Amino acid sequence: MKIELVRANESHAKEIWDMQKIAFAELLNKYRDYETNPANEPLEKVVMRLRQPFTYFYLIRSNDKNIGAIRVVDKKTSADMKHISPLFILPEYRNNGLAQAAILRVEDIHGSHGWEIDTILQEAANCHLYEKMGYVKTDKIKQINPLMSLVFYKK
């Protein structure tokens, strides 16, 4: 499956919000991280992110259909790391290399170095994806609740 990234704007906020609720619902139910999970965010938080001058939100499209999104925080300074958060693919399109393709594409756009990413330590597939993409685990781990921790990566 091929993808394309389409830069999102405020008119896409509701669609992004609807997709992220679906994409993160399983993790919300599993880890009960109600304060941090994108499935539990209000629409206003997506709108706020889209308004940030340093946020680049992209719709992930395949076969003329939006199947996920990726947000890049890039302040365009040498002192600041670029950050991906969130990245999601709708459940029915997962395990086809689409998240990997989206990461490669944003690295083409924003540069291949100076990145940081965090993900759920308990989700081995997420950790494997980032490690396969050349991201290196740091010593930083943040406990979110008794069920879940975030692990941080750099590239």
Coordinates of C-alpha atoms in Angstrom, one line a residue:
M1 CA 0.0 0.0 0.0
K2 CA 1.3 3.4 -0.9
I3 CA 0.6 6.5 1.1
E4 CA 0.7 10.2 0.7
L5 CA 0.8 12.9 3.4
V6 CA -1.6 15.8 3.0
R7 CA -0.9 18.8 5.3
A8 CA -4.0 19.3 7.6
N9 CA -5.5 22.5 8.7
E10 CA -8.3 23.5 11.0
S11 CA -10.9 22.4 8.6
H12 CA -9.6 18.8 9.2
A13 CA -9.8 19.0 13.0
K14 CA -13.1 17.0 13.4
E15 CA -11.9 14.3 11.0
I16 CA -8.6 13.9 12.8
W17 CA -10.3 13.9 16.2
D18 CA -12.8 11.2 15.0
M19 CA -10.0 9.0 13.6
Q20 CA -7.8 9.3 16.7
K21 CA -10.7 8.3 19.0
I22 CA -11.1 5.1 16.9
A23 CA -7.4 4.5 16.6
F24 CA -6.6 4.9 20.3
A25 CA -9.8 3.4 21.8
E26 CA -8.2 -0.1 22.3
L27 CA -5.2 1.4 24.2
L28 CA -7.5 3.6 26.3
N29 CA -9.5 0.5 27.4
K30 CA -6.3 -1.5 28.0
Y31 CA -4.3 1.1 30.0
R32 CA -7.0 3.4 31.3
D33 CA -4.7 6.4 30.7
Y34 CA -7.6 8.9 30.7
E35 CA -5.5 12.0 31.1
T36 CA -3.0 11.2 28.3
N37 CA -4.7 9.1 25.7
P38 CA -5.6 10.9 22.5
A39 CA -8.9 8.9 22.4
N40 CA -10.0 10.9 25.4
E41 CA -8.9 14.3 24.2
P42 CA -11.5 17.1 23.5
L43 CA -11.8 18.3 20.0
E44 CA -10.4 21.7 21.2
K45 CA -7.0 20.1 21.8
V46 CA -6.7 19.0 18.2
V47 CA -7.8 22.5 17.1
M48 CA -5.2 24.1 19.4
R49 CA -2.4 21.8 18.0
L50 CA -3.4 22.7 14.4
R51 CA -3.1 26.4 15.3
Q52 CA 0.4 26.1 16.7
P53 CA 2.9 27.6 14.3
F54 CA 5.4 24.8 15.0
T55 CA 3.0 22.0 14.4
Y56 CA 2.8 20.1 11.1
F57 CA -0.2 17.8 11.1
Y58 CA -0.5 15.5 8.1
L59 CA -3.4 13.3 7.1
I60 CA -2.1 9.9 6.0
R61 CA -3.9 8.9 2.8
S62 CA -4.0 5.6 0.9
N63 CA -6.2 5.0 -2.2
D64 CA -7.7 8.4 -1.8
K65 CA -8.9 7.7 1.7
N66 CA -7.7 9.2 5.0
I67 CA -6.5 6.3 7.1
G68 CA -4.6 8.1 9.9
A69 CA -2.6 11.1 10.8
I70 CA 0.9 12.1 12.0
R71 CA 1.8 15.3 13.9
V72 CA 5.3 16.7 13.8
V73 CA 6.4 19.4 16.2
D74 CA 9.3 21.2 14.4
K75 CA 10.4 24.6 15.8
K76 CA 13.0 24.8 13.0
T77 CA 15.8 25.6 15.3
S78 CA 19.0 23.6 15.8
A79 CA 18.5 23.7 19.6
D80 CA 15.1 22.0 19.5
M81 CA 14.4 18.3 18.7
K82 CA 11.6 17.4 16.3
H83 CA 8.9 15.3 17.9
I84 CA 6.2 13.0 16.5
S85 CA 3.0 12.9 18.6
P86 CA 0.5 11.5 17.8
L87 CA 1.0 9.0 15.0
F88 CA -2.0 6.7 14.3
I89 CA -3.4 4.4 11.6
L90 CA -7.0 3.2 11.7
P91 CA -7.2 -0.4 12.9
E92 CA -8.3 -1.9 9.6
Y93 CA -5.2 -0.5 7.8
R94 CA -2.6 -1.6 10.4
N95 CA 0.2 -4.0 9.8
N96 CA 0.8 -2.9 6.2
G97 CA 3.9 -0.8 6.8
L98 CA 1.9 2.4 6.6
A99 CA 3.2 3.9 9.9
Q100 CA 6.7 3.2 8.8
A101 CA 6.0 4.9 5.4
A102 CA 4.6 7.9 7.2
I103 CA 7.6 8.2 9.4
L104 CA 10.0 8.0 6.4
R105 CA 7.9 10.6 4.6
V106 CA 8.0 13.1 7.5
E107 CA 11.7 12.5 7.8
D108 CA 12.1 13.4 4.1
I109 CA 10.2 16.6 4.7
H110 CA 11.7 17.6 8.1
G111 CA 15.1 16.0 8.0
S112 CA 16.2 12.5 9.1
H113 CA 18.1 13.6 12.3
G114 CA 17.2 15.4 15.5
W115 CA 14.1 13.5 16.4
E116 CA 12.5 12.3 19.6
I117 CA 9.5 10.0 20.0
D118 CA 7.8 8.4 23.0
T119 CA 5.6 5.4 23.0
I120 CA 4.1 2.9 25.4
L121 CA 6.8 0.7 26.8
Q122 CA 4.3 -2.3 27.2
E123 CA 3.5 -2.1 23.4
A124 CA 6.3 -4.2 21.9
A125 CA 5.1 -3.7 18.4
N126 CA 5.4 0.1 18.7
C127 CA 8.8 -0.1 20.3
H128 CA 9.9 -2.5 17.5
L129 CA 8.7 -0.1 14.8
Y130 CA 10.7 2.8 16.1
E131 CA 13.8 0.7 16.7
K132 CA 13.5 -0.7 13.2
M133 CA 13.3 2.9 11.9
G134 CA 16.7 3.7 13.6
Y135 CA 15.4 5.3 16.8
V136 CA 17.5 4.5 19.9
K137 CA 15.9 4.0 23.3
T138 CA 17.0 6.5 25.9
D139 CA 17.2 6.0 29.7
K140 CA 14.1 8.1 30.2
I141 CA 10.9 6.2 31.2
K142 CA 7.8 8.0 32.5
Q143 CA 5.3 6.0 34.6
I144 CA 1.8 7.1 33.6
N145 CA -0.2 4.8 35.8
P146 CA 0.4 1.3 37.3
L147 CA -0.5 -0.3 33.9
M148 CA 1.5 1.9 31.6
S149 CA 4.9 3.6 31.1
L150 CA 6.2 5.8 28.3
V151 CA 9.6 5.0 26.9
F152 CA 11.6 7.7 25.0
Y153 CA 13.6 7.4 21.8
K154 CA 16.0 9.6 19.9
K155 CA 17.3 9.7 16.3

